[in-house]
Amino acid sequence: MARLIETSMEKMTEKQKMLYEKIASGPRGGVRGPFLAWLKSPAYLEKLEETGRYLRYDTLFEPRLSEFAILITARFWGSQYEWYAHEPLARKGGLSSELIKAVQENRRPAGMAADEEAIYDFCIALHENHFVSEEVYQNAFEHFGERGLVDLIGLIGHYTTVSMTLNAFELQVPAGVEPPLK
């Protein structure tokens, strides 16, 4: 909690308590990471929670691909906590250890499936160049269509917000856990 002033349940507003309970009892199973900061602005959290829930659980992307995009974004922003939280989800979703290791080491993975390559190239182009070439766009479009591209942009945009929140408030991995990004 490096830069956040902890707020006990007793000091939370009714709106904060309601959001806390909603998040804690939902699929995330607890209030941690960026939610600790976002609770300071309940109206903002309410909007982000709904958007984040959609992007995490309801896009057309299977977990292997959505978690891949999240890891690419965490790596780009150097977000230790985001990587820590999503690496196990990427493994559980079926992303190979080799791909995870390559992204962790900030290098292009070898042996990507065609859909993984489309995700990787699109995410890297937007993060690093702020634009997507026609070739990269067409490849991603052929795999995911327009809805998929909108969802992918939303996904990496949301997890950019997550990463920036975690970094700005210095929300790190739990004590005793080695930071995963060098």
Short mmCIF file of N, CA, C and O in Angstrom, two decimals, residues 70-172:
data_model
loop_
_atom_site.label_atom_id
_atom_site.label_comp_id
_atom_site.label_asym_id
_atom_site.label_seq_id
_atom_site.Cartn_x
_atom_site.Cartn_y
_atom_site.Cartn_z
N ILE A 70 -3.03 -9.23 -22.15
CA ILE A 70 -2.82 -8.61 -20.84
C ILE A 70 -1.35 -8.69 -20.43
O ILE A 70 -0.77 -7.71 -19.94
N LEU A 71 -0.71 -9.84 -20.65
CA LEU A 71 0.71 -9.97 -20.31
C LEU A 71 1.58 -9.04 -21.16
O LEU A 71 2.54 -8.45 -20.65
N ILE A 72 1.26 -8.93 -22.44
CA ILE A 72 2.01 -8.02 -23.31
C ILE A 72 1.91 -6.59 -22.77
O ILE A 72 2.89 -5.85 -22.71
N THR A 73 0.71 -6.22 -22.33
CA THR A 73 0.47 -4.88 -21.79
C THR A 73 1.20 -4.70 -20.46
O THR A 73 1.84 -3.66 -20.23
N ALA A 74 1.12 -5.68 -19.59
CA ALA A 74 1.83 -5.61 -18.30
C ALA A 74 3.33 -5.46 -18.53
O ALA A 74 4.00 -4.66 -17.85
N ARG A 75 3.87 -6.21 -19.47
CA ARG A 75 5.31 -6.13 -19.79
C ARG A 75 5.65 -4.74 -20.32
O ARG A 75 6.65 -4.15 -19.91
N PHE A 76 4.83 -4.23 -21.24
CA PHE A 76 5.10 -2.92 -21.81
C PHE A 76 5.18 -1.86 -20.72
O PHE A 76 6.05 -0.99 -20.75
N TRP A 77 4.26 -1.91 -19.75
CA TRP A 77 4.22 -0.92 -18.68
C TRP A 77 5.11 -1.27 -17.49
O TRP A 77 5.21 -0.50 -16.54
N GLY A 78 5.76 -2.44 -17.52
CA GLY A 78 6.59 -2.84 -16.38
C GLY A 78 5.77 -3.01 -15.12
O GLY A 78 6.26 -2.76 -14.02
N SER A 79 4.55 -3.46 -15.26
CA SER A 79 3.64 -3.59 -14.12
C SER A 79 3.83 -4.94 -13.44
O SER A 79 3.29 -5.96 -13.86
N GLN A 80 4.60 -4.91 -12.37
CA GLN A 80 4.93 -6.14 -11.63
C GLN A 80 3.68 -6.87 -11.14
O GLN A 80 3.54 -8.07 -11.31
N TYR A 81 2.78 -6.11 -10.50
CA TYR A 81 1.60 -6.75 -9.94
C TYR A 81 0.72 -7.34 -11.03
O TYR A 81 0.18 -8.43 -10.89
N GLU A 82 0.54 -6.60 -12.10
CA GLU A 82 -0.31 -7.10 -13.19
C GLU A 82 0.23 -8.39 -13.75
O GLU A 82 -0.51 -9.33 -14.02
N TRP A 83 1.54 -8.45 -13.94
CA TRP A 83 2.15 -9.69 -14.43
C TRP A 83 1.95 -10.81 -13.41
O TRP A 83 1.55 -11.92 -13.76
N TYR A 84 2.24 -10.51 -12.16
CA TYR A 84 2.08 -11.49 -11.08
C TYR A 84 0.66 -12.05 -11.05
O TYR A 84 0.46 -13.25 -10.88
N ALA A 85 -0.34 -11.18 -11.21
CA ALA A 85 -1.74 -11.60 -11.12
C ALA A 85 -2.19 -12.39 -12.35
O ALA A 85 -3.01 -13.31 -12.24
N HIS A 86 -1.66 -12.06 -13.52
CA HIS A 86 -2.18 -12.66 -14.76
C HIS A 86 -1.34 -13.79 -15.35
O HIS A 86 -1.85 -14.55 -16.17
N GLU A 87 -0.09 -13.92 -14.94
CA GLU A 87 0.70 -15.05 -15.47
C GLU A 87 0.03 -16.39 -15.15
O GLU A 87 -0.11 -17.23 -16.06
N PRO A 88 -0.40 -16.64 -13.92
CA PRO A 88 -1.06 -17.93 -13.65
C PRO A 88 -2.36 -18.11 -14.47
O PRO A 88 -2.68 -19.22 -14.88
N LEU A 89 -3.07 -17.02 -14.71
CA LEU A 89 -4.29 -17.10 -15.51
C LEU A 89 -3.97 -17.41 -16.97
O LEU A 89 -4.72 -18.15 -17.63
N ALA A 90 -2.86 -16.89 -17.46
CA ALA A 90 -2.43 -17.18 -18.83
C ALA A 90 -2.07 -18.66 -18.96
O ALA A 90 -2.44 -19.33 -19.94
N ARG A 91 -1.35 -19.18 -17.98
CA ARG A 91 -1.00 -20.61 -18.00
C ARG A 91 -2.25 -21.48 -17.94
O ARG A 91 -2.41 -22.42 -18.71
N LYS A 92 -3.15 -21.13 -17.03
CA LYS A 92 -4.40 -21.88 -16.89
C LYS A 92 -5.23 -21.81 -18.17
O LYS A 92 -5.90 -22.77 -18.55
N GLY A 93 -5.16 -20.68 -18.87
CA GLY A 93 -5.89 -20.48 -20.11
C GLY A 93 -5.28 -21.19 -21.30
O GLY A 93 -5.87 -21.21 -22.38
N GLY A 94 -4.08 -21.76 -21.13
CA GLY A 94 -3.47 -22.53 -22.20
C GLY A 94 -2.34 -21.85 -22.94
O GLY A 94 -1.85 -22.38 -23.94
N LEU A 95 -1.87 -20.70 -22.48
CA LEU A 95 -0.74 -20.04 -23.12
C LEU A 95 0.53 -20.80 -22.74
O LEU A 95 0.74 -21.12 -21.56
N SER A 96 1.36 -21.08 -23.70
CA SER A 96 2.54 -21.90 -23.44
C SER A 96 3.57 -21.17 -22.58
O SER A 96 3.69 -19.94 -22.61
N SER A 97 4.33 -21.96 -21.84
CA SER A 97 5.39 -21.41 -20.99
C SER A 97 6.43 -20.67 -21.82
O SER A 97 6.97 -19.66 -21.36
N GLU A 98 6.69 -21.15 -23.02
CA GLU A 98 7.68 -20.52 -23.89
C GLU A 98 7.24 -19.11 -24.29
O GLU A 98 8.05 -18.18 -24.29
N LEU A 99 5.97 -18.95 -24.62
CA LEU A 99 5.46 -17.62 -24.99
C LEU A 99 5.50 -16.69 -23.79
O LEU A 99 5.90 -15.53 -23.91
N ILE A 100 5.08 -17.19 -22.66
CA ILE A 100 5.08 -16.38 -21.44
C ILE A 100 6.50 -15.92 -21.12
O ILE A 100 6.74 -14.74 -20.85
N LYS A 101 7.45 -16.83 -21.17
CA LYS A 101 8.85 -16.50 -20.85
C LYS A 101 9.41 -15.46 -21.81
O LYS A 101 10.08 -14.51 -21.40
N ALA A 102 9.10 -15.61 -23.11
CA ALA A 102 9.61 -14.65 -24.09
C ALA A 102 9.06 -13.25 -23.82
O ALA A 102 9.82 -12.27 -23.83
N VAL A 103 7.76 -13.13 -23.56
CA VAL A 103 7.19 -11.82 -23.28
C VAL A 103 7.78 -11.26 -21.98
O VAL A 103 8.12 -10.08 -21.90
N GLN A 104 7.93 -12.11 -20.98
CA GLN A 104 8.52 -11.68 -19.71
C GLN A 104 9.92 -11.12 -19.94
O GLN A 104 10.31 -10.14 -19.30
N GLU A 105 10.67 -11.73 -20.85
CA GLU A 105 12.03 -11.29 -21.15
C GLU A 105 12.06 -10.18 -22.20
O GLU A 105 13.12 -9.79 -22.68
N ASN A 106 10.88 -9.69 -22.59
CA ASN A 106 10.74 -8.59 -23.53
C ASN A 106 11.32 -8.91 -24.91
O ASN A 106 11.99 -8.09 -25.53
N ARG A 107 11.03 -10.13 -25.37
CA ARG A 107 11.46 -10.52 -26.72
C ARG A 107 10.30 -11.18 -27.45
O ARG A 107 9.37 -11.67 -26.83
N ARG A 108 10.37 -11.14 -28.77
CA ARG A 108 9.32 -11.72 -29.59
C ARG A 108 9.33 -13.24 -29.42
O ARG A 108 10.35 -13.89 -29.62
N PRO A 109 8.18 -13.82 -29.07
CA PRO A 109 8.13 -15.28 -28.90
C PRO A 109 8.31 -16.01 -30.24
O PRO A 109 7.81 -15.56 -31.27
N ALA A 110 8.98 -17.12 -30.20
CA ALA A 110 9.09 -18.00 -31.36
C ALA A 110 7.95 -19.02 -31.28
O ALA A 110 7.43 -19.30 -30.20
N GLY A 111 7.56 -19.53 -32.41
CA GLY A 111 6.60 -20.63 -32.43
C GLY A 111 5.18 -20.25 -32.05
O GLY A 111 4.44 -21.09 -31.53
N MET A 112 4.79 -19.01 -32.29
CA MET A 112 3.42 -18.61 -31.97
C MET A 112 2.44 -19.22 -32.98
O MET A 112 2.76 -19.35 -34.16
N ALA A 113 1.25 -19.55 -32.50
CA ALA A 113 0.16 -19.92 -33.40
C ALA A 113 -0.24 -18.65 -34.16
O ALA A 113 0.06 -17.53 -33.73
N ALA A 114 -0.93 -18.81 -35.28
CA ALA A 114 -1.30 -17.66 -36.11
C ALA A 114 -2.13 -16.63 -35.35
O ALA A 114 -1.90 -15.42 -35.48
N ASP A 115 -3.07 -17.08 -34.51
CA ASP A 115 -3.89 -16.12 -33.75
C ASP A 115 -3.06 -15.42 -32.67
O ASP A 115 -3.26 -14.24 -32.40
N GLU A 116 -2.10 -16.11 -32.09
CA GLU A 116 -1.21 -15.51 -31.09
C GLU A 116 -0.33 -14.45 -31.75
O GLU A 116 -0.12 -13.37 -31.19
N GLU A 117 0.17 -14.76 -32.94
CA GLU A 117 1.00 -13.81 -33.66
C GLU A 117 0.20 -12.55 -34.01
O GLU A 117 0.72 -11.43 -33.91
N ALA A 118 -1.07 -12.72 -34.40
CA ALA A 118 -1.91 -11.57 -34.71
C ALA A 118 -2.11 -10.69 -33.47
O ALA A 118 -2.03 -9.46 -33.55
N ILE A 119 -2.34 -11.32 -32.32
CA ILE A 119 -2.49 -10.58 -31.06
C ILE A 119 -1.18 -9.86 -30.72
O ILE A 119 -1.17 -8.66 -30.43
N TYR A 120 -0.08 -10.59 -30.77
CA TYR A 120 1.22 -10.02 -30.41
C TYR A 120 1.55 -8.81 -31.27
O TYR A 120 1.87 -7.73 -30.76
N ASP A 121 1.47 -8.98 -32.58
CA ASP A 121 1.85 -7.90 -33.49
C ASP A 121 0.96 -6.67 -33.32
O ASP A 121 1.45 -5.54 -33.34
N PHE A 122 -0.33 -6.90 -33.14
CA PHE A 122 -1.27 -5.78 -32.97
C PHE A 122 -0.98 -5.03 -31.67
O PHE A 122 -0.89 -3.80 -31.66
N CYS A 123 -0.82 -5.77 -30.59
CA CYS A 123 -0.54 -5.14 -29.29
C CYS A 123 0.78 -4.39 -29.30
O CYS A 123 0.85 -3.24 -28.83
N ILE A 124 1.82 -5.01 -29.81
CA ILE A 124 3.13 -4.37 -29.84
C ILE A 124 3.09 -3.11 -30.69
O ILE A 124 3.63 -2.07 -30.31
N ALA A 125 2.43 -3.19 -31.85
CA ALA A 125 2.34 -2.01 -32.72
C ALA A 125 1.66 -0.85 -32.01
O ALA A 125 2.16 0.28 -32.03
N LEU A 126 0.54 -1.12 -31.36
CA LEU A 126 -0.15 -0.03 -30.67
C LEU A 126 0.65 0.51 -29.49
O LEU A 126 0.75 1.73 -29.30
N HIS A 127 1.24 -0.39 -28.71
CA HIS A 127 2.02 0.08 -27.55
C HIS A 127 3.25 0.86 -27.98
O HIS A 127 3.51 1.94 -27.45
N GLU A 128 4.00 0.32 -28.91
CA GLU A 128 5.29 0.93 -29.25
C GLU A 128 5.19 2.04 -30.28
O GLU A 128 5.92 3.03 -30.20
N ASN A 129 4.33 1.88 -31.29
CA ASN A 129 4.25 2.84 -32.39
C ASN A 129 3.04 3.76 -32.30
O ASN A 129 2.97 4.74 -33.02
N HIS A 130 2.06 3.36 -31.51
CA HIS A 130 0.80 4.09 -31.37
C HIS A 130 -0.06 4.03 -32.62
O HIS A 130 -1.07 4.72 -32.72
N PHE A 131 0.34 3.23 -33.56
CA PHE A 131 -0.38 2.99 -34.82
C PHE A 131 -0.21 1.53 -35.19
O PHE A 131 0.69 0.85 -34.70
N VAL A 132 -1.06 1.07 -36.11
CA VAL A 132 -0.99 -0.29 -36.61
C VAL A 132 -0.86 -0.23 -38.13
O VAL A 132 -1.68 0.42 -38.79
N SER A 133 0.15 -0.89 -38.67
CA SER A 133 0.34 -0.90 -40.12
C SER A 133 -0.81 -1.62 -40.80
O SER A 133 -1.54 -2.40 -40.16
N GLU A 134 -0.95 -1.42 -42.07
CA GLU A 134 -2.00 -2.09 -42.84
C GLU A 134 -1.84 -3.61 -42.76
O GLU A 134 -2.83 -4.33 -42.60
N GLU A 135 -0.63 -4.09 -42.85
CA GLU A 135 -0.37 -5.53 -42.80
C GLU A 135 -0.78 -6.13 -41.45
O GLU A 135 -1.46 -7.16 -41.39
N VAL A 136 -0.39 -5.49 -40.37
CA VAL A 136 -0.73 -5.96 -39.03
C VAL A 136 -2.25 -5.89 -38.82
O VAL A 136 -2.86 -6.82 -38.29
N TYR A 137 -2.85 -4.79 -39.27
CA TYR A 137 -4.30 -4.63 -39.15
C TYR A 137 -5.03 -5.74 -39.89
O TYR A 137 -5.94 -6.37 -39.34
N GLN A 138 -4.66 -5.96 -41.14
CA GLN A 138 -5.35 -6.96 -41.95
C GLN A 138 -5.22 -8.36 -41.37
O GLN A 138 -6.18 -9.14 -41.37
N ASN A 139 -4.05 -8.68 -40.86
CA ASN A 139 -3.85 -9.99 -40.25
C ASN A 139 -4.76 -10.17 -39.04
O ASN A 139 -5.43 -11.19 -38.88
N ALA A 140 -4.80 -9.17 -38.17
CA ALA A 140 -5.66 -9.24 -36.99
C ALA A 140 -7.14 -9.25 -37.39
O ALA A 140 -7.93 -10.01 -36.84
N PHE A 141 -7.50 -8.45 -38.39
CA PHE A 141 -8.87 -8.41 -38.87
C PHE A 141 -9.31 -9.77 -39.40
O PHE A 141 -10.42 -10.23 -39.14
N GLU A 142 -8.44 -10.44 -40.15
CA GLU A 142 -8.77 -11.76 -40.70
C GLU A 142 -9.01 -12.78 -39.59
O GLU A 142 -9.82 -13.69 -39.75
N HIS A 143 -8.32 -12.64 -38.48
CA HIS A 143 -8.49 -13.57 -37.36
C HIS A 143 -9.69 -13.23 -36.48
O HIS A 143 -10.36 -14.14 -35.98
N PHE A 144 -9.95 -11.96 -36.26
CA PHE A 144 -10.88 -11.57 -35.21
C PHE A 144 -12.05 -10.69 -35.66
O PHE A 144 -12.98 -10.49 -34.89
N GLY A 145 -12.00 -10.14 -36.87
CA GLY A 145 -13.06 -9.27 -37.35
C GLY A 145 -13.06 -7.93 -36.62
O GLY A 145 -12.24 -7.68 -35.74
N GLU A 146 -14.01 -7.09 -37.01
CA GLU A 146 -14.06 -5.75 -36.41
C GLU A 146 -14.40 -5.79 -34.92
O GLU A 146 -13.81 -5.07 -34.13
N ARG A 147 -15.37 -6.62 -34.55
CA ARG A 147 -15.70 -6.70 -33.12
C ARG A 147 -14.48 -7.13 -32.32
O ARG A 147 -14.19 -6.58 -31.25
N GLY A 148 -13.76 -8.11 -32.83
CA GLY A 148 -12.57 -8.58 -32.13
C GLY A 148 -11.53 -7.50 -31.98
O GLY A 148 -10.89 -7.38 -30.93
N LEU A 149 -11.35 -6.69 -33.02
CA LEU A 149 -10.37 -5.61 -32.93
C LEU A 149 -10.81 -4.55 -31.92
O LEU A 149 -9.99 -4.04 -31.15
N VAL A 150 -12.10 -4.23 -31.91
CA VAL A 150 -12.60 -3.27 -30.91
C VAL A 150 -12.37 -3.84 -29.50
O VAL A 150 -11.88 -3.14 -28.61
N ASP A 151 -12.70 -5.11 -29.31
CA ASP A 151 -12.49 -5.73 -27.99
C ASP A 151 -11.01 -5.78 -27.62
O ASP A 151 -10.65 -5.56 -26.46
N LEU A 152 -10.15 -6.07 -28.59
CA LEU A 152 -8.71 -6.14 -28.31
C LEU A 152 -8.17 -4.77 -27.92
O LEU A 152 -7.41 -4.65 -26.95
N ILE A 153 -8.58 -3.74 -28.63
CA ILE A 153 -8.15 -2.38 -28.28
C ILE A 153 -8.68 -2.02 -26.89
O ILE A 153 -7.95 -1.46 -26.07
N GLY A 154 -9.93 -2.36 -26.62
CA GLY A 154 -10.48 -2.11 -25.29
C GLY A 154 -9.72 -2.86 -24.21
O GLY A 154 -9.43 -2.32 -23.13
N LEU A 155 -9.37 -4.10 -24.50
CA LEU A 155 -8.65 -4.94 -23.54
C LEU A 155 -7.29 -4.34 -23.19
O LEU A 155 -6.96 -4.16 -22.01
N ILE A 156 -6.51 -3.99 -24.21
CA ILE A 156 -5.18 -3.46 -23.90
C ILE A 156 -5.26 -2.03 -23.37
O ILE A 156 -4.43 -1.63 -22.56
N GLY A 157 -6.29 -1.30 -23.76
CA GLY A 157 -6.48 0.04 -23.19
C GLY A 157 -6.84 -0.04 -21.72
O GLY A 157 -6.31 0.69 -20.88
N HIS A 158 -7.76 -0.96 -21.40
CA HIS A 158 -8.15 -1.13 -19.99
C HIS A 158 -6.96 -1.57 -19.15
O HIS A 158 -6.73 -1.04 -18.05
N TYR A 159 -6.20 -2.54 -19.64
CA TYR A 159 -5.07 -3.02 -18.85
C TYR A 159 -3.90 -2.05 -18.85
O TYR A 159 -3.02 -2.13 -17.98
N THR A 160 -3.90 -1.09 -19.76
CA THR A 160 -2.97 0.03 -19.65
C THR A 160 -3.38 0.88 -18.45
O THR A 160 -2.53 1.27 -17.64
N THR A 161 -4.67 1.15 -18.32
CA THR A 161 -5.18 1.89 -17.15
C THR A 161 -4.86 1.15 -15.86
O THR A 161 -4.42 1.74 -14.88
N VAL A 162 -5.08 -0.17 -15.87
CA VAL A 162 -4.75 -0.99 -14.70
C VAL A 162 -3.27 -0.84 -14.36
O VAL A 162 -2.91 -0.57 -13.21
N SER A 163 -2.42 -1.01 -15.36
CA SER A 163 -0.97 -0.95 -15.13
C SER A 163 -0.53 0.42 -14.65
O SER A 163 0.30 0.53 -13.73
N MET A 164 -1.07 1.47 -15.25
CA MET A 164 -0.70 2.82 -14.81
C MET A 164 -1.14 3.06 -13.37
O MET A 164 -0.40 3.67 -12.58
N THR A 165 -2.32 2.58 -13.02
CA THR A 165 -2.80 2.72 -11.63
C THR A 165 -1.88 1.99 -10.67
O THR A 165 -1.46 2.56 -9.65
N LEU A 166 -1.56 0.76 -10.99
CA LEU A 166 -0.68 -0.03 -10.12
C LEU A 166 0.69 0.64 -9.98
O LEU A 166 1.25 0.71 -8.87
N ASN A 167 1.24 1.12 -11.09
CA ASN A 167 2.56 1.74 -11.06
C ASN A 167 2.55 3.08 -10.30
O ASN A 167 3.44 3.36 -9.51
N ALA A 168 1.53 3.90 -10.56
CA ALA A 168 1.49 5.22 -9.93
C ALA A 168 1.32 5.12 -8.41
O ALA A 168 1.92 5.90 -7.67
N PHE A 169 0.54 4.15 -7.98
CA PHE A 169 0.31 3.99 -6.54
C PHE A 169 1.27 2.99 -5.90
O PHE A 169 1.14 2.65 -4.73
N GLU A 170 2.23 2.52 -6.70
CA GLU A 170 3.25 1.58 -6.24
C GLU A 170 2.64 0.35 -5.57
O GLU A 170 3.10 -0.11 -4.53
N LEU A 171 1.59 -0.18 -6.20
CA LEU A 171 0.97 -1.42 -5.73
C LEU A 171 1.76 -2.57 -6.34
O LEU A 171 1.70 -2.81 -7.54
N GLN A 172 2.53 -3.25 -5.52
CA GLN A 172 3.48 -4.25 -5.99
C GLN A 172 3.03 -5.66 -5.62
O GLN A 172 2.01 -5.86 -4.97
#
